[in-house]
Coordinates of N, CA and C in Angstrom, one line a residue:
M1190 N 5.1 10.3 -12.2 CA 4.7 9.0 -11.7 C 3.2 8.8 -11.6
P1191 N 2.4 9.2 -12.6 CA 1.0 9.0 -12.5 C 0.5 7.6 -12.3
N1192 N -0.5 7.4 -11.6 CA -1.1 6.1 -11.3 C -2.6 6.3 -11.4
D1193 N -3.2 5.7 -12.4 CA -4.7 5.8 -12.6 C -5.5 4.7 -12.0
T1194 N -4.9 4.0 -11.0 CA -5.7 2.9 -10.4 C -6.8 3.4 -9.5
A1195 N -6.8 4.6 -9.1 CA -7.9 5.1 -8.2 C -9.1 5.3 -9.0
S1196 N -10.2 4.7 -8.6 CA -11.5 4.8 -9.3 C -12.0 6.2 -9.4
S1197 N -11.6 7.0 -8.5 CA -12.1 8.4 -8.5 C -11.2 9.3 -9.4
G1198 N -10.1 8.7 -10.0 CA -9.2 9.4 -10.8 C -8.1 10.1 -10.0
R1199 N -8.2 10.0 -8.7 CA -7.2 10.6 -7.9 C -6.0 9.7 -7.6
Q1200 N -4.8 10.2 -7.6 CA -3.7 9.4 -7.3 C -3.6 9.3 -5.8
L1201 N -3.4 8.1 -5.3 CA -3.3 7.9 -3.8 C -2.0 7.1 -3.6
R1202 N -1.0 7.7 -3.0 CA 0.3 7.1 -2.7 C 0.6 7.4 -1.2
L1203 N 1.2 6.3 -0.6 CA 1.7 6.5 0.8 C 3.1 6.0 0.8
V1204 N 4.0 7.0 1.2 CA 5.4 6.7 1.3 C 5.8 6.6 2.7
Y1205 N 6.3 5.4 3.1 CA 6.5 5.1 4.5 C 7.8 4.4 4.7
D1206 N 8.2 4.2 6.0 CA 9.5 3.5 6.3 C 9.3 2.0 6.4
G1207 N 9.7 1.3 5.4 CA 9.5 -0.2 5.3 C 10.4 -0.9 6.3
E1208 N 11.4 -0.3 7.0 CA 12.1 -1.0 8.0 C 11.6 -0.8 9.4
C1209 N 10.6 0.0 9.5 CA 9.9 0.2 10.8 C 8.8 -0.8 11.0
P1210 N 8.9 -1.7 12.0 CA 7.9 -2.7 12.2 C 6.5 -2.0 12.4
M1211 N 6.5 -1.0 13.2 CA 5.2 -0.3 13.5 C 4.6 0.3 12.3
C1212 N 5.4 0.9 11.4 CA 4.9 1.5 10.2 C 4.4 0.4 9.2
R1213 N 5.2 -0.7 9.1 CA 4.8 -1.8 8.2 C 3.5 -2.4 8.6
H1214 N 3.3 -2.6 9.9 CA 2.1 -3.2 10.5 C 0.9 -2.3 10.2
Y1215 N 1.1 -1.0 10.4 CA 0.0 0.0 10.2 C -0.5 0.0 8.7
V1216 N 0.5 0.1 7.8 CA 0.1 0.2 6.4 C -0.5 -1.0 5.8
R1217 N -0.1 -2.2 6.4 CA -0.6 -3.5 5.9 C -2.0 -3.7 6.4
R1218 N -2.4 -3.1 7.6 CA -3.7 -3.3 8.2 C -4.7 -2.3 7.7
Q1219 N -4.2 -1.1 7.3 CA -5.1 0.0 6.9 C -5.8 -0.4 5.7
R1220 N -7.1 -0.2 5.7 CA -8.0 -0.5 4.5 C -8.7 0.8 4.0
I1221 N -8.5 1.1 2.8 CA -9.1 2.3 2.2 C -10.5 1.9 1.6
R1222 N -11.4 2.8 1.8 CA -12.8 2.5 1.2 C -12.7 2.3 -0.3
Q1223 N -13.4 1.4 -0.8 CA -13.3 1.0 -2.2 C -13.6 2.2 -3.1
E1224 N -14.6 3.0 -2.8 CA -15.0 4.1 -3.7 C -13.9 5.2 -3.7
V1225 N -13.0 5.2 -2.8 CA -11.9 6.2 -2.8 C -10.9 5.8 -3.8
G1226 N -10.6 4.5 -4.0 CA -9.6 4.1 -5.0 C -8.6 3.1 -4.3
E1227 N -7.5 2.9 -5.0 CA -6.5 2.0 -4.5 C -5.3 2.8 -4.1
L1228 N -4.8 2.5 -2.9 CA -3.6 3.1 -2.3 C -2.4 2.4 -2.7
E1229 N -1.4 3.1 -3.3 CA -0.1 2.6 -3.6 C 0.8 2.8 -2.4
L1230 N 1.3 1.7 -1.9 CA 2.3 1.7 -0.8 C 3.7 1.7 -1.3
I1231 N 4.5 2.7 -0.9 CA 5.8 2.8 -1.3 C 6.8 2.8 -0.1
D1232 N 7.7 1.9 -0.1 CA 8.7 1.8 0.9 C 9.8 2.8 0.6
A1233 N 9.9 3.8 1.4 CA 10.9 4.9 1.1 C 12.3 4.4 1.1
R1234 N 12.6 3.4 1.8 CA 14.0 2.9 1.8 C 14.3 2.2 0.5
Q1235 N 13.3 1.7 -0.3 CA 13.5 1.0 -1.5 C 13.3 1.9 -2.8
D1236 N 12.7 3.0 -2.6 CA 12.3 3.8 -3.8 C 13.0 5.2 -3.8
K1237 N 14.2 5.2 -4.4 CA 15.0 6.4 -4.4 C 14.3 7.6 -5.1
E1238 N 13.5 7.3 -6.1 CA 12.8 8.4 -6.8 C 11.8 9.1 -5.9
A1239 N 11.1 8.3 -5.1 CA 10.1 8.8 -4.2 C 10.8 9.7 -3.1
R1240 N 11.9 9.2 -2.6 CA 12.7 10.0 -1.6 C 13.2 11.3 -2.2
Q1241 N 13.6 11.3 -3.4 CA 14.1 12.5 -4.1 C 12.9 13.5 -4.3
E1242 N 11.8 12.9 -4.8 CA 10.6 13.8 -5.0 C 10.2 14.5 -3.7
L1243 N 10.1 13.8 -2.6 CA 9.7 14.4 -1.4 C 10.8 15.3 -0.8
S1244 N 12.0 15.0 -1.0 CA 13.1 15.9 -0.6 C 13.0 17.2 -1.3
A1245 N 12.7 17.2 -2.5 CA 12.6 18.4 -3.3 C 11.5 19.3 -2.8
M1246 N 10.5 18.7 -2.2 CA 9.3 19.4 -1.6 C 9.6 19.8 -0.2
G1247 N 10.7 19.4 0.4 CA 11.0 19.7 1.8 C 10.4 18.7 2.8
I1248 N 9.9 17.6 2.3 CA 9.3 16.6 3.2 C 10.3 15.7 3.8
D1249 N 10.5 15.6 5.1 CA 11.5 14.8 5.8 C 10.8 13.5 6.2
L1250 N 11.1 12.4 5.6 CA 10.5 11.1 5.9 C 10.9 10.6 7.3
D1251 N 11.9 11.1 7.9 CA 12.3 10.7 9.2 C 11.4 11.4 10.3
Q1252 N 10.6 12.4 9.8 CA 9.6 13.1 10.7 C 8.2 12.6 10.5
G1253 N 8.0 11.6 9.6 CA 6.7 11.1 9.3 C 6.5 10.6 7.9
F1254 N 5.5 9.8 7.7 CA 5.2 9.3 6.4 C 4.5 10.4 5.6
A1255 N 4.4 10.2 4.3 CA 3.8 11.1 3.4 C 2.7 10.5 2.6
L1256 N 1.6 11.2 2.4 CA 0.4 10.7 1.7 C 0.1 11.6 0.6
Q1257 N 0.0 11.1 -0.6 CA -0.4 11.9 -1.8 C -1.9 11.6 -2.1
I1258 N -2.7 12.6 -2.2 CA -4.1 12.5 -2.6 C -4.2 13.5 -3.8
G1259 N -4.3 12.9 -5.0 CA -4.3 13.8 -6.2 C -3.0 14.4 -6.3
E1260 N -2.9 15.7 -6.5 CA -1.7 16.4 -6.6 C -1.1 16.9 -5.3
R1261 N -1.8 16.8 -4.2 CA -1.4 17.3 -2.9 C -0.8 16.3 -2.0
W1262 N 0.3 16.7 -1.4 CA 1.0 15.8 -0.4 C 0.6 16.3 1.0
Y1263 N 0.5 15.3 1.9 CA 0.3 15.5 3.3 C 1.4 14.8 4.0
H1264 N 1.8 15.3 5.2 CA 3.0 14.7 5.9 C 2.7 14.6 7.4
G1265 N 3.2 13.6 8.0 CA 3.1 13.4 9.5 C 1.7 13.3 9.9
S1266 N 1.3 14.0 11.0 CA 0.0 13.9 11.6 C -1.1 14.2 10.6
E1267 N -0.9 15.1 9.7 CA -1.9 15.5 8.7 C -2.1 14.3 7.8
A1268 N -1.1 13.6 7.4 CA -1.2 12.4 6.5 C -1.9 11.3 7.3
L1269 N -1.6 11.1 8.5 CA -2.3 10.1 9.3 C -3.8 10.4 9.4
H1270 N -4.1 11.6 9.7 CA -5.5 12.0 9.8 C -6.2 11.8 8.5
R1271 N -5.7 12.2 7.4 CA -6.3 12.1 6.1 C -6.5 10.6 5.7
L1272 N -5.4 9.8 6.0 CA -5.5 8.4 5.7 C -6.6 7.7 6.5
T1273 N -6.8 8.1 7.7 CA -7.8 7.6 8.5 C -9.2 7.9 8.0
L1274 N -9.4 9.1 7.5 CA -10.7 9.5 6.9 C -11.0 8.8 5.6
L1275 N -10.0 8.3 4.9 CA -10.1 7.5 3.7 C -10.4 6.1 3.9
G1276 N -10.1 5.7 5.2 CA -10.2 4.2 5.5 C -11.6 3.7 5.8
T1277 N -11.7 2.4 5.8 CA -13.0 1.8 6.1 C -13.1 1.7 7.7
R1278 N -14.3 1.4 8.1 CA -14.5 1.2 9.6 C -14.6 -0.3 9.9
S1279 N -14.3 -1.2 8.9 CA -14.4 -2.6 9.1 C -13.2 -3.2 9.8
G1280 N -13.4 -4.1 10.7 CA -12.4 -4.7 11.5 C -12.0 -3.9 12.7
V1281 N -11.5 -4.5 13.7 CA -11.2 -3.9 15.0 C -10.1 -2.8 14.8
F1282 N -9.0 -3.2 14.0 CA -7.9 -2.3 13.8 C -8.4 -0.9 13.2
N1283 N -9.2 -1.0 12.1 CA -9.6 0.2 11.4 C -10.6 1.0 12.3
R1284 N -11.5 0.3 13.0 CA -12.4 1.1 13.9 C -11.6 1.8 15.0
L1285 N -10.6 1.1 15.5 CA -9.7 1.7 16.6 C -8.9 2.9 16.0
T1286 N -8.3 2.8 14.9 CA -7.6 3.9 14.3 C -8.5 5.0 13.9
Y1287 N -9.7 4.7 13.5 CA -10.7 5.8 13.2 C -11.0 6.6 14.5
R1288 N -11.3 5.9 15.6 CA -11.6 6.5 16.9 C -10.4 7.4 17.3
L1289 N -9.2 7.0 17.1 CA -8.0 7.7 17.6 C -7.7 8.9 16.7
F1290 N -7.8 8.7 15.4 CA -7.2 9.7 14.4 C -8.2 10.4 13.5
A1291 N -9.5 10.2 13.7 CA -10.5 11.0 12.9 C -10.5 12.5 13.3
S1292 N -10.1 12.8 14.5 CA -10.0 14.2 14.9 C -8.6 14.7 14.6
Q1293 N -8.5 15.7 13.8 CA -7.2 16.3 13.4 C -6.5 16.8 14.6
R1294 N -7.2 17.4 15.6 CA -6.5 17.9 16.8 C -5.9 16.8 17.6
R1295 N -6.7 15.7 17.8 CA -6.2 14.6 18.6 C -5.0 13.9 17.9
T1296 N -5.1 13.8 16.6 CA -4.0 13.2 15.8 C -2.7 14.0 16.0
A1297 N -2.8 15.3 15.9 CA -1.7 16.2 16.1 C -1.1 16.1 17.5
R1298 N -1.9 15.8 18.5 CA -1.4 15.7 19.9 C -0.7 14.3 20.0
L1299 N -1.3 13.3 19.4 CA -0.7 11.9 19.6 C 0.5 11.6 18.7
Y1300 N 0.6 12.3 17.6 CA 1.6 12.0 16.6 C 3.1 12.1 17.2
P1301 N 3.4 13.1 18.0 CA 4.8 13.2 18.5 C 5.1 11.9 19.3
L1302 N 4.1 11.4 20.1 CA 4.4 10.1 20.8 C 4.6 8.9 19.8
L1303 N 3.8 8.9 18.8 CA 4.0 7.8 17.8 C 5.4 7.9 17.1
K1304 N 5.7 9.1 16.8 CA 7.0 9.4 16.2 C 8.2 9.0 17.1
A1305 N 8.1 9.3 18.4 CA 9.1 9.0 19.4 C 9.2 7.4 19.5
C1306 N 8.1 6.8 19.5 CA 8.1 5.3 19.6 C 8.8 4.7 18.3
R1307 N 8.4 5.2 17.2 CA 9.1 4.8 15.9 C 10.6 5.0 16.0
N1308 N 11.0 6.2 16.4 CA 12.4 6.5 16.4 C 13.2 5.6 17.4
G1309 N 12.5 5.4 18.6 CA 13.1 4.5 19.6 C 13.2 3.1 19.1
M1310 N 12.2 2.6 18.4 CA 12.2 1.3 17.9 C 13.3 1.1 16.9
L1311 N 13.4 2.1 16.0 CA 14.5 2.0 14.9 C 15.9 2.0 15.5
R1312 N 16.1 2.8 16.6 CA 17.4 2.8 17.2 C 17.7 1.5 17.9
A1313 N 16.7 0.9 18.6 CA 16.8 -0.4 19.2 C 17.1 -1.5 18.2
L1314 N 16.6 -1.4 17.0 CA 16.8 -2.4 16.0 C 18.1 -2.1 15.2
G1315 N 18.8 -1.0 15.5 CA 20.0 -0.6 14.8 C 19.8 -0.1 13.4
K1316 N 18.7 0.4 13.1 CA 18.3 1.0 11.8 C 18.7 2.4 11.7
T1317 N 19.3 2.8 10.6 CA 19.7 4.2 10.4 C 18.5 5.0 9.9
P1318 N 18.5 6.3 10.1 CA 17.4 7.2 9.6 C 17.3 7.1 8.0
I1319 N 16.2 7.4 7.5 CA 16.1 7.4 6.0 C 17.0 8.4 5.4
G1320 N 17.0 9.6 6.0 CA 17.9 10.7 5.6 C 17.6 11.3 4.3
N1321 N 16.4 11.2 3.8 CA 16.0 11.8 2.5 C 16.1 13.4 2.5
H1322 N 15.9 14.0 3.7 CA 15.9 15.4 3.8 C 17.4 16.0 3.7
H1323 N 18.3 15.1 3.8 CA 19.8 15.5 3.8 C 20.5 15.0 2.6
Q1324 N 19.7 14.5 1.6 CA 20.4 14.0 0.4 C 20.8 15.1 -0.5
D1325 N 21.7 14.8 -1.5 CA 22.1 15.7 -2.5 C 21.1 15.7 -3.6

């Protein structure tokens, strides 16, 4: 699935849970620096190929979103941290997320809370897990 839209020649893809309001809000507000390239947003619930690709690598999308930079995949708190570093500092949302997640250690400490909020919200909305890690 090569994508040459990134000006740097790197592939940038973010696979997230499109049924999670918190996740949708985050990915729609996140802005990537222009010189980094263009980030392709992929709703894991709508893209079976992406789910299968990540499952084959052992990445469980119910445990966090996945970010591809070039050939390398990042997952969960590491993906959030990397995405933050690629982002702009323009706008209140992006400045706030930079302050919170620019530190890898802080991101790792906060991520379990974010994941628990996401899972609670999905349960309250009656949404089922993505379940990619348990697919055939």
